[in-house]
PDB file of C-alpha atoms and ligand atoms in Angstrom:
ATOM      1  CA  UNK A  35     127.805  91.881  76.185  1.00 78.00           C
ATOM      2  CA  UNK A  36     125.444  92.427  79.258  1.00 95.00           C
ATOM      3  CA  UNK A  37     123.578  95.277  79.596  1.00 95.00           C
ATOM      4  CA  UNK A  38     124.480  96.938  83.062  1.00 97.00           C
ATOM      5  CA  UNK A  39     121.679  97.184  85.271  1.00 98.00           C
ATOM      6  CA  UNK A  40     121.571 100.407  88.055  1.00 98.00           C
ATOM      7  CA  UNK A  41     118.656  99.647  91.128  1.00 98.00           C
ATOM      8  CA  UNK A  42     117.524 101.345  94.038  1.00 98.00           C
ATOM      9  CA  UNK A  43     115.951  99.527  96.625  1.00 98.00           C
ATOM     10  CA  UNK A  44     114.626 102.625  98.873  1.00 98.00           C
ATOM     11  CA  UNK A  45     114.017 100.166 101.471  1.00 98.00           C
ATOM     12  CA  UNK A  46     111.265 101.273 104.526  1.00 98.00           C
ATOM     13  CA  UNK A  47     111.832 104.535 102.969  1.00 98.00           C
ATOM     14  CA  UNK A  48     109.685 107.240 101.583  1.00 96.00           C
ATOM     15  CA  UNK A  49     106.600 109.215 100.809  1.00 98.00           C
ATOM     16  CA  UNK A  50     104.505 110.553  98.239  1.00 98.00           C
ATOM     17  CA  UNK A  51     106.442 114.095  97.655  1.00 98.00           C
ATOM     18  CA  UNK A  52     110.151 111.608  97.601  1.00 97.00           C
ATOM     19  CA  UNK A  53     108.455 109.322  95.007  1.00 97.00           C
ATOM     20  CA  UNK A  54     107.376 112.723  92.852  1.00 97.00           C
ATOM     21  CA  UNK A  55     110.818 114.756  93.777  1.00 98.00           C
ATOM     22  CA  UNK A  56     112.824 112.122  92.985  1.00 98.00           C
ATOM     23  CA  UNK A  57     111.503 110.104  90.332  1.00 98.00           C
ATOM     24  CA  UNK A  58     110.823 113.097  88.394  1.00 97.00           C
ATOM     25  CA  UNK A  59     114.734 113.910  88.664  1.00 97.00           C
ATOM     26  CA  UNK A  60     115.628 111.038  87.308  1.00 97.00           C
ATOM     27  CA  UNK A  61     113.349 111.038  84.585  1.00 96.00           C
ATOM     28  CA  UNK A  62     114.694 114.967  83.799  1.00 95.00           C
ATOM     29  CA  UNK A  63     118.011 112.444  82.505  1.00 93.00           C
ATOM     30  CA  UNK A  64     118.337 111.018  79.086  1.00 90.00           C
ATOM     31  CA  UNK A  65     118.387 107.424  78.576  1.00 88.00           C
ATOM     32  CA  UNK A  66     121.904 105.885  79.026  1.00 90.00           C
ATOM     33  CA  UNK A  67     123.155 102.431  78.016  1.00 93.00           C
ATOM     34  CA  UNK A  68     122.119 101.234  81.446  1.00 95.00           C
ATOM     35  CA  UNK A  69     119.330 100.326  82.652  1.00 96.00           C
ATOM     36  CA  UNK A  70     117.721 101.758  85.289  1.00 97.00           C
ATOM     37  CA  UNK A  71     115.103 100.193  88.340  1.00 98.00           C
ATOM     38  CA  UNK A  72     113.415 101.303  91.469  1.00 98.00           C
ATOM     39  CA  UNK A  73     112.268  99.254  93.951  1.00 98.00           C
ATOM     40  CA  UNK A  74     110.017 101.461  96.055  1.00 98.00           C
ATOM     41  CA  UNK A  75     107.925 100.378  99.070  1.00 98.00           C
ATOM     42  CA  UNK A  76     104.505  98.711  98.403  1.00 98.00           C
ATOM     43  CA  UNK A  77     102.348 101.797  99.026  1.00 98.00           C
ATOM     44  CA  UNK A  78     104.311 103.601  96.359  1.00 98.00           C
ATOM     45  CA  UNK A  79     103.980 101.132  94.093  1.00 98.00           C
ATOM     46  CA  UNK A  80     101.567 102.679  91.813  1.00 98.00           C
ATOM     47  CA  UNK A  81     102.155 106.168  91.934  1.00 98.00           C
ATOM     48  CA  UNK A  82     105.875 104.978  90.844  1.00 98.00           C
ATOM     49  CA  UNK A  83     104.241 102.937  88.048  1.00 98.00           C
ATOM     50  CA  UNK A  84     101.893 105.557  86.607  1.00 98.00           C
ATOM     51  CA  UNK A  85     104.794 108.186  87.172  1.00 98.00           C
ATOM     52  CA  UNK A  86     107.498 105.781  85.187  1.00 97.00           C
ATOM     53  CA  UNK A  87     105.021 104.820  82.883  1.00 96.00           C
ATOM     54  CA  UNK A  88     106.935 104.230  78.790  1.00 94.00           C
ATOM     55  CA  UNK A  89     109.833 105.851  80.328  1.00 95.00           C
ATOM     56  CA  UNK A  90     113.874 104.236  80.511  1.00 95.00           C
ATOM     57  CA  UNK A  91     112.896 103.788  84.581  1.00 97.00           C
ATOM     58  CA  UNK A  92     111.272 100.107  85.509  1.00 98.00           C
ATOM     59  CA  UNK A  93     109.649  99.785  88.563  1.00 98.00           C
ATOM     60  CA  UNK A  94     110.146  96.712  91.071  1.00 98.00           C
ATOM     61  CA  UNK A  95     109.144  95.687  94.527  1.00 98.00           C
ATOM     62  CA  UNK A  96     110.849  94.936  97.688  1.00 98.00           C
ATOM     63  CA  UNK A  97     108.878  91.157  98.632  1.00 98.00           C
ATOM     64  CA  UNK A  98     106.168  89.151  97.392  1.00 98.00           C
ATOM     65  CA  UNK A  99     104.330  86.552  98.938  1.00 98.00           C
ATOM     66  CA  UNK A 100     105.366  82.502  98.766  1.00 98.00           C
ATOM     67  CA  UNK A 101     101.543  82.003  98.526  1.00 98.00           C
ATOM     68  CA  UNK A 102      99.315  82.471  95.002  1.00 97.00           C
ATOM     69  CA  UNK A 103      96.639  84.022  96.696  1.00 97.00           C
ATOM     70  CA  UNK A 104      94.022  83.538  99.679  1.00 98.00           C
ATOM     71  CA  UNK A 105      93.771  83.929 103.113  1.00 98.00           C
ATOM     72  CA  UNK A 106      97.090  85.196 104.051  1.00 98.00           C
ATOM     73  CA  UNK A 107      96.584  88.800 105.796  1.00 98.00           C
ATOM     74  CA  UNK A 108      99.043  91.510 104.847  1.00 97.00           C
ATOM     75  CA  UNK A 109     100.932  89.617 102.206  1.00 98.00           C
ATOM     76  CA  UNK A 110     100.526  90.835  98.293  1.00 98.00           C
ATOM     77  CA  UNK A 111     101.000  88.481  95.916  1.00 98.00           C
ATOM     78  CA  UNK A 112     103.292  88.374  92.585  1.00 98.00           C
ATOM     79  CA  UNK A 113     100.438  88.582  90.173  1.00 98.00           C
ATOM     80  CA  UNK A 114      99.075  92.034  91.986  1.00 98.00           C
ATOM     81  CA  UNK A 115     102.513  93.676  91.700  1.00 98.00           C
ATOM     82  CA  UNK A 116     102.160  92.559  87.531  1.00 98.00           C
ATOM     83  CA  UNK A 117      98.874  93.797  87.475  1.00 98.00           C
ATOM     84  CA  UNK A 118     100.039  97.202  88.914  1.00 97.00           C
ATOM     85  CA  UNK A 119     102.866  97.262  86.217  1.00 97.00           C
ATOM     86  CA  UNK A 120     105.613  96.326  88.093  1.00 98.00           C
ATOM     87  CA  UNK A 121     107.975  93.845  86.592  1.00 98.00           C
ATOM     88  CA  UNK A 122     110.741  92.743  89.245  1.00 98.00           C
ATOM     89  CA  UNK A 123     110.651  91.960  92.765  1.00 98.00           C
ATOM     90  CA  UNK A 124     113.727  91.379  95.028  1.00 98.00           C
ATOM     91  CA  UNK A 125     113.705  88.084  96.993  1.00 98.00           C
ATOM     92  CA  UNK A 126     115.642  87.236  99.567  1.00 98.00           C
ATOM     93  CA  UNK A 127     116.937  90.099 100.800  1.00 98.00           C
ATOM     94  CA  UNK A 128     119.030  89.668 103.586  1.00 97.00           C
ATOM     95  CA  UNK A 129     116.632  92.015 105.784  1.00 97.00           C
ATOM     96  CA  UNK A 130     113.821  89.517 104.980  1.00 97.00           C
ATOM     97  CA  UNK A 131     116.226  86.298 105.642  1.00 97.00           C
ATOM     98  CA  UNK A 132     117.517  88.517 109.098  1.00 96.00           C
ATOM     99  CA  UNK A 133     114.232  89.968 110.393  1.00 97.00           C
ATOM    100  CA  UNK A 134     111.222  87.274 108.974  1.00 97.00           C
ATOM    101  CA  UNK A 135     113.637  83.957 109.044  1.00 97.00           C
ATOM    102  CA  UNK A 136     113.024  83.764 105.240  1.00 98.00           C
ATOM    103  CA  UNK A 137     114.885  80.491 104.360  1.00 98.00           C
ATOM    104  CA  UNK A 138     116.192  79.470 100.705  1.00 98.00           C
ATOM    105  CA  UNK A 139     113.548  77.464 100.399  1.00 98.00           C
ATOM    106  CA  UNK A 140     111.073  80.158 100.700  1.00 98.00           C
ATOM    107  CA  UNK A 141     113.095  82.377  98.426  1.00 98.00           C
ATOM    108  CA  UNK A 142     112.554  80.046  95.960  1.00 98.00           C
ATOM    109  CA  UNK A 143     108.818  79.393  96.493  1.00 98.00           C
ATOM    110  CA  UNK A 144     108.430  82.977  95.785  1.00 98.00           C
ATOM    111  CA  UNK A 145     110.640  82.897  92.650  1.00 98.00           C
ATOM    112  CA  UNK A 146     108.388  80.290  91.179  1.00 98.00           C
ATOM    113  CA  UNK A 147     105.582  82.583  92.105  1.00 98.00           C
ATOM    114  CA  UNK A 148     107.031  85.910  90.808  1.00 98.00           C
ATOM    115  CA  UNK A 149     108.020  83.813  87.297  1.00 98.00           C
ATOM    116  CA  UNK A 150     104.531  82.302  86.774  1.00 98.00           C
ATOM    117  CA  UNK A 151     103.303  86.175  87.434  1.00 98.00           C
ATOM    118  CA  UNK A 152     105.956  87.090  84.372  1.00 98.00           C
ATOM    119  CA  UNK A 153     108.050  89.034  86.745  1.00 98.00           C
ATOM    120  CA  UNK A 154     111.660  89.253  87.018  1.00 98.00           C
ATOM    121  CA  UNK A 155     113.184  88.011  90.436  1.00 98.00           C
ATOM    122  CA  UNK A 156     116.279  90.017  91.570  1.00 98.00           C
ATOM    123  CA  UNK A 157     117.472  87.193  94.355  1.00 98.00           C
ATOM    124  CA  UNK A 158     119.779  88.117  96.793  1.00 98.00           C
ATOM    125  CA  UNK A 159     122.428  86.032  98.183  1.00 98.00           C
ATOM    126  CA  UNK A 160     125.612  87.406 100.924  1.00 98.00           C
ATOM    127  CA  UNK A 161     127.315  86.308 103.802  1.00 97.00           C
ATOM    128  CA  UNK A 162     126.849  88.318 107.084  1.00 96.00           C
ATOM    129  CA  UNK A 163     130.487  89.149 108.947  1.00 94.00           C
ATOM    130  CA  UNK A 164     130.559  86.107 111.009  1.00 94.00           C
ATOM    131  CA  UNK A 165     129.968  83.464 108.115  1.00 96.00           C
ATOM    132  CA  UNK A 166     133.132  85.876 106.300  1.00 95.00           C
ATOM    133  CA  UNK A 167     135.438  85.329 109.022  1.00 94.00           C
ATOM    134  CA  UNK A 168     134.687  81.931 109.592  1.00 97.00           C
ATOM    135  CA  UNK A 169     135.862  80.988 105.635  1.00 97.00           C
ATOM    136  CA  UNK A 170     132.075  79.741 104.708  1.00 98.00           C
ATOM    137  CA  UNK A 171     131.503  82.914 102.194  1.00 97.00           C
ATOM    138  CA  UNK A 172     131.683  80.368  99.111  1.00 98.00           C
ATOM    139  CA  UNK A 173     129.665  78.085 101.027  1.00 98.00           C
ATOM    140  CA  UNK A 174     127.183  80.317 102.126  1.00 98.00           C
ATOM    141  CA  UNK A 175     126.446  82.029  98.813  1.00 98.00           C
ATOM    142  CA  UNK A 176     126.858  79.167  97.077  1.00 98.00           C
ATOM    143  CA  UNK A 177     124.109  77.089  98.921  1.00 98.00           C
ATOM    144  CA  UNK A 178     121.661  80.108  98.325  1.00 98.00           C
ATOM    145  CA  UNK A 179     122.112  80.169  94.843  1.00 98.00           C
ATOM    146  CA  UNK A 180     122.159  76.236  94.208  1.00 98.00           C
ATOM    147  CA  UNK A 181     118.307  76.282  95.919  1.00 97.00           C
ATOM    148  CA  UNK A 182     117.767  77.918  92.569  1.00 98.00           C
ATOM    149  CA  UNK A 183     119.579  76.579  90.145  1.00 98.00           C
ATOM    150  CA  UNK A 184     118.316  73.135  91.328  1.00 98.00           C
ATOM    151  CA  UNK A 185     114.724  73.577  90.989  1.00 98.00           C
ATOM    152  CA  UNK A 186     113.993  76.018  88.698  1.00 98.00           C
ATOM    153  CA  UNK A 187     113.956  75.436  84.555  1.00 98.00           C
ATOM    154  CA  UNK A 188     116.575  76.426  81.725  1.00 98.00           C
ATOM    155  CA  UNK A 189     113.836  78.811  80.802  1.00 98.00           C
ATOM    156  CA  UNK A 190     113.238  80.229  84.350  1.00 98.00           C
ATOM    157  CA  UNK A 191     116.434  80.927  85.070  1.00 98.00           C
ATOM    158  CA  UNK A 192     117.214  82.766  82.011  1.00 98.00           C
ATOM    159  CA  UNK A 193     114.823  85.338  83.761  1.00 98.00           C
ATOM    160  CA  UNK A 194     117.343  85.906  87.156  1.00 98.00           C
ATOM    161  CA  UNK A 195     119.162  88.206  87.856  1.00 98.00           C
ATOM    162  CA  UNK A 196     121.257  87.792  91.282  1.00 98.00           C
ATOM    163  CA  UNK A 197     122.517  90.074  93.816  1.00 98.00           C
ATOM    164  CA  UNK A 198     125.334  89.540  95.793  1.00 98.00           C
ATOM    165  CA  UNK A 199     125.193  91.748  98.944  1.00 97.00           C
ATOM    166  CA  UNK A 200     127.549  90.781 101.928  1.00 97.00           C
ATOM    167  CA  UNK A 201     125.586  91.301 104.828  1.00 95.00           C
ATOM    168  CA  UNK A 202     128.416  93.410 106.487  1.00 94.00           C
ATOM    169  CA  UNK A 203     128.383  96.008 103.956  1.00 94.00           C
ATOM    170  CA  UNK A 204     125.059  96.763 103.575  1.00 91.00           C
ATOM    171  CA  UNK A 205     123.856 100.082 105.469  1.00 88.00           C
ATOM    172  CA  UNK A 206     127.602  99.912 107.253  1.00 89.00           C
ATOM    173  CA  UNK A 207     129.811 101.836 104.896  1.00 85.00           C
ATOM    174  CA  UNK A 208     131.603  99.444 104.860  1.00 86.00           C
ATOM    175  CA  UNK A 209     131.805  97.992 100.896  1.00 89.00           C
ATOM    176  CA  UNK A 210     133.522  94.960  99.797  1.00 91.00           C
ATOM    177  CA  UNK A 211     136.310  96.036  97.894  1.00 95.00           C
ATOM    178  CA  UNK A 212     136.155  95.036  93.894  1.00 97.00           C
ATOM    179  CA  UNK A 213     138.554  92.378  94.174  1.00 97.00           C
ATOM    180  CA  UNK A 214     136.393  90.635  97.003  1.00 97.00           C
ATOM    181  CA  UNK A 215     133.228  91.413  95.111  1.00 97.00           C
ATOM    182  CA  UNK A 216     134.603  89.668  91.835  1.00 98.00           C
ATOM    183  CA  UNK A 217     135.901  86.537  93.520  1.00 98.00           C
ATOM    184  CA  UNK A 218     132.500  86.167  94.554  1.00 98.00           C
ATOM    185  CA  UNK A 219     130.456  87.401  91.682  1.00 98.00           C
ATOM    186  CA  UNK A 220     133.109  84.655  89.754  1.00 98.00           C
ATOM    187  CA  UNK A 221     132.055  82.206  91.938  1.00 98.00           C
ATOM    188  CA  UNK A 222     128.534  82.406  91.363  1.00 98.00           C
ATOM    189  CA  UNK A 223     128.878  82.592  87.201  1.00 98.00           C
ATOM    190  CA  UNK A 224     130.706  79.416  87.726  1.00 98.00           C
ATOM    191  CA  UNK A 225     128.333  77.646  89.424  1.00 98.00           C
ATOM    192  CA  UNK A 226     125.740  78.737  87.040  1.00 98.00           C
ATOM    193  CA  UNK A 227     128.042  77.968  83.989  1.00 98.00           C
ATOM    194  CA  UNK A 228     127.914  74.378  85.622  1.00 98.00           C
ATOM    195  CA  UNK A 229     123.957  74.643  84.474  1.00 97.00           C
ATOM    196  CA  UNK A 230     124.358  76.056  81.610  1.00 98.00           C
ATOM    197  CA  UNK A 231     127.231  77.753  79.997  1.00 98.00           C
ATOM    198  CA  UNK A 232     125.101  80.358  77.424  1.00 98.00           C
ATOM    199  CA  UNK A 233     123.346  81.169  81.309  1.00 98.00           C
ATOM    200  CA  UNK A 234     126.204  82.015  82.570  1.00 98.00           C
ATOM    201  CA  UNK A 235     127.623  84.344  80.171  1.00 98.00           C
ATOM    202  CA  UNK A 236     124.207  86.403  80.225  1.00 98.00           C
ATOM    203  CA  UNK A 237     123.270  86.428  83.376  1.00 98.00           C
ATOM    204  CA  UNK A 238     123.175  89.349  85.348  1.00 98.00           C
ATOM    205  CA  UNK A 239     125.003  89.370  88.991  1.00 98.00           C
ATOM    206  CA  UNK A 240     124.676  92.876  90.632  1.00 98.00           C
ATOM    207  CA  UNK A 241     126.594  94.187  93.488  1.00 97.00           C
ATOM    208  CA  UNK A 242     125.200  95.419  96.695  1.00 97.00           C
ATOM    209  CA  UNK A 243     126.080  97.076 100.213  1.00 96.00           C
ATOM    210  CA  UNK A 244     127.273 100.509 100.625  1.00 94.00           C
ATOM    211  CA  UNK A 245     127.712 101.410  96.915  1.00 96.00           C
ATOM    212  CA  UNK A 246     128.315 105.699  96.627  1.00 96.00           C
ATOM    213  CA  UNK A 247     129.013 107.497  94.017  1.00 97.00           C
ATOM    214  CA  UNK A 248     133.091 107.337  94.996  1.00 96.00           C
ATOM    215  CA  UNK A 249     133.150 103.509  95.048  1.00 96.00           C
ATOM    216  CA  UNK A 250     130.740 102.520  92.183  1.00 97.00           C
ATOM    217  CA  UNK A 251     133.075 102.948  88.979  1.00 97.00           C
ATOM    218  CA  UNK A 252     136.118 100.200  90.783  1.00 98.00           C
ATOM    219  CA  UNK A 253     133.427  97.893  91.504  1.00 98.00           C
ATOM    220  CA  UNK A 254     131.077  98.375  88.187  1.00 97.00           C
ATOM    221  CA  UNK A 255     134.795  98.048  86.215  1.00 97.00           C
ATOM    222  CA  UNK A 256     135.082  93.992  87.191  1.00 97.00           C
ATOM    223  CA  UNK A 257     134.042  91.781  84.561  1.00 97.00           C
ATOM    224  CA  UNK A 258     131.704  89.946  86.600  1.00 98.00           C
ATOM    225  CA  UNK A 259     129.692  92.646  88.213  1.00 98.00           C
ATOM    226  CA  UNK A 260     126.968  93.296  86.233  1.00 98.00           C
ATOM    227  CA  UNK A 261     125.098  96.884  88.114  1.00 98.00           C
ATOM    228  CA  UNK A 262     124.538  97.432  91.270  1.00 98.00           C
ATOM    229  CA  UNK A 263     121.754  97.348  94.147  1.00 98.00           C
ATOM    230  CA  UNK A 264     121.679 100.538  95.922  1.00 98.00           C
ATOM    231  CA  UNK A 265     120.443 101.498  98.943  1.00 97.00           C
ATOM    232  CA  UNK A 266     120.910 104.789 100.985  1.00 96.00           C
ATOM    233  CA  UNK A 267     122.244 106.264  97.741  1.00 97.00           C
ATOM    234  CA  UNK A 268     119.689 105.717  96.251  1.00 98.00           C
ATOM    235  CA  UNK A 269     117.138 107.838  98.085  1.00 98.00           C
ATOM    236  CA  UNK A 270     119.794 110.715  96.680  1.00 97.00           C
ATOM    237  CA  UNK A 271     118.879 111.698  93.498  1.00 97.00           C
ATOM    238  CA  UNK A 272     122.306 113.549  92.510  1.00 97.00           C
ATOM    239  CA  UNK A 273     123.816 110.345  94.555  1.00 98.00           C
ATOM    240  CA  UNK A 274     122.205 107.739  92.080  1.00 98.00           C
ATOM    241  CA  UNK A 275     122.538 109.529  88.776  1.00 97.00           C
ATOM    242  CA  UNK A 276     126.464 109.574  89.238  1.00 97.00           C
ATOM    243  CA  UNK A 277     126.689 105.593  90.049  1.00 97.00           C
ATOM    244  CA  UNK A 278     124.454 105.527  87.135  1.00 97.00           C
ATOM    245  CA  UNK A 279     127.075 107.393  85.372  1.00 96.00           C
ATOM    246  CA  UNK A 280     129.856 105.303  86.792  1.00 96.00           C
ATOM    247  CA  UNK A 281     128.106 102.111  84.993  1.00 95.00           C
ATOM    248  CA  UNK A 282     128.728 103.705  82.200  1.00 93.00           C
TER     249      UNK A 282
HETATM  250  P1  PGA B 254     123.084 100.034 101.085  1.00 53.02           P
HETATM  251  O1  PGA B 254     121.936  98.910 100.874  1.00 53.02           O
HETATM  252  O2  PGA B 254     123.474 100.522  99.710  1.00 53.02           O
HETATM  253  O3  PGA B 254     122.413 101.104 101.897  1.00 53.02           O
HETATM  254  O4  PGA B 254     124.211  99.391 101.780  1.00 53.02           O
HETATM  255  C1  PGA B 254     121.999  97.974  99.838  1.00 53.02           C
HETATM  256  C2  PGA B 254     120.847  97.003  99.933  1.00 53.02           C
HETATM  257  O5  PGA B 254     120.551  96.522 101.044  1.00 53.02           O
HETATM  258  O6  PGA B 254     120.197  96.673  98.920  1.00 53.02           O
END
């Protein structure tokens, strides 16, 4: 049985009263069987960290850099997030592969990175609208998430967790419904289970893009969708505590 995961990813969003209002609502609740993750911006990092500290709340960050360290202005590197307590880090996002030209091939630089650093790498793979209509969603998901399963170890990969965000629903309102969101989160466990069946069956594939409070129970009710990765709900305290209900 997985454990169902629940994440916000507050995205370029936030300050240093949001981190304290809402973090400390969410730590007001009592433990549930799911797990629970933030994913706040860098500069929030450590307030979130020292705020979440031995609590049921883990703390994760939105990038890290491809490179160990060095010479590289602006970047932060996986080992710094670990040494500030965090222990995930999203990759891949599809506003890093839209906005920075991030590539697969960087994605998984900075898997390899965030593993060596002991972190947990939340990868994201979706198709944007165009790539849907065109009938290359299998192909397009499945490429990103055969970068990873090529390179990286038994051992490694035990430590993934994927996301599966079509690039149309994310921010839109518009949300994939759960029978499109299976067939893909299905797809991806069989591609894994092509690695490694025992992977498969324990690894964790959340859902992403427009998830709300009235949508997360149909989607969190598939068998292969695992949590979810939520974004404007998630700066909405009352908003995330009932999808974190909903995984229930
Ligand atoms: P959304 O964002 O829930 O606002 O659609 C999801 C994400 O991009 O992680």
């Amino acid at each position: 049985m997985r454990q169902k995961l629940v994440a916000g990813n507050w995205k370029m969003h936030g300050s240093q009263r949001l981190v304290t209002d809402l973090l400390n609502k969410l730590l007001n609740q009592q433990p549930l069987s799911a797990k629970v993750l933030v994913f706040p911006p860098y500069p929030y990092l450590s307030q979130a960290t020292k705020l979440l500290a031995g609590s049921f709340i883990g703390v994760g960050a939105q990038d890290c850099s491809q490179a160990e360290e060095g010479a590289y202005t602006s970047e932060v590197s996986a080992a710094m997030l670990a040494d500030l307590g965090v222990s995930h880090v999203l990759l891949g996002h599809s506003e890093r592969r839209q906005y920075h030209a991030e590539t697969d091939t960087q994605v998984l630089e900075k898997a390899k990175r965030a593993l060596a650093a002991n972190l947990i790498p939340v990868v994201c793979v979706g198709e944007t609208l165009a790539e849907r209509e065109a009938g290359a969603t299998a192909e397009v998901v499945l490429r990103q998430l055969t970068t990873l399963l090529d390179d990286l170890s038994l051992d490694e990969l035990k430590k993934v967790v994927v996301a599966y965000e079509p690039v149309w629903a994310i921010g839109t309102g518009l949300t994939a419904t759960p029978e499109q969101a299976q067939e893909v989160h299905a797809l991806l466990r069989a591609a894994v289970a092509k690695v490694d069946k025992d992977l498969a069956a324990s690894m964790l594939f959340l859902y992403g893009g427009s998830m709300k409070p009235d949508n997360a129970a149909s989607l969190l009710e598939m068998p292969d969708i695992d949590g979810g990765l939520i974004g404007g709900a998630s700066l909405d305290a009352d908003q995330f505590l009932a999808i974190r209900k909903a995984a229930e």
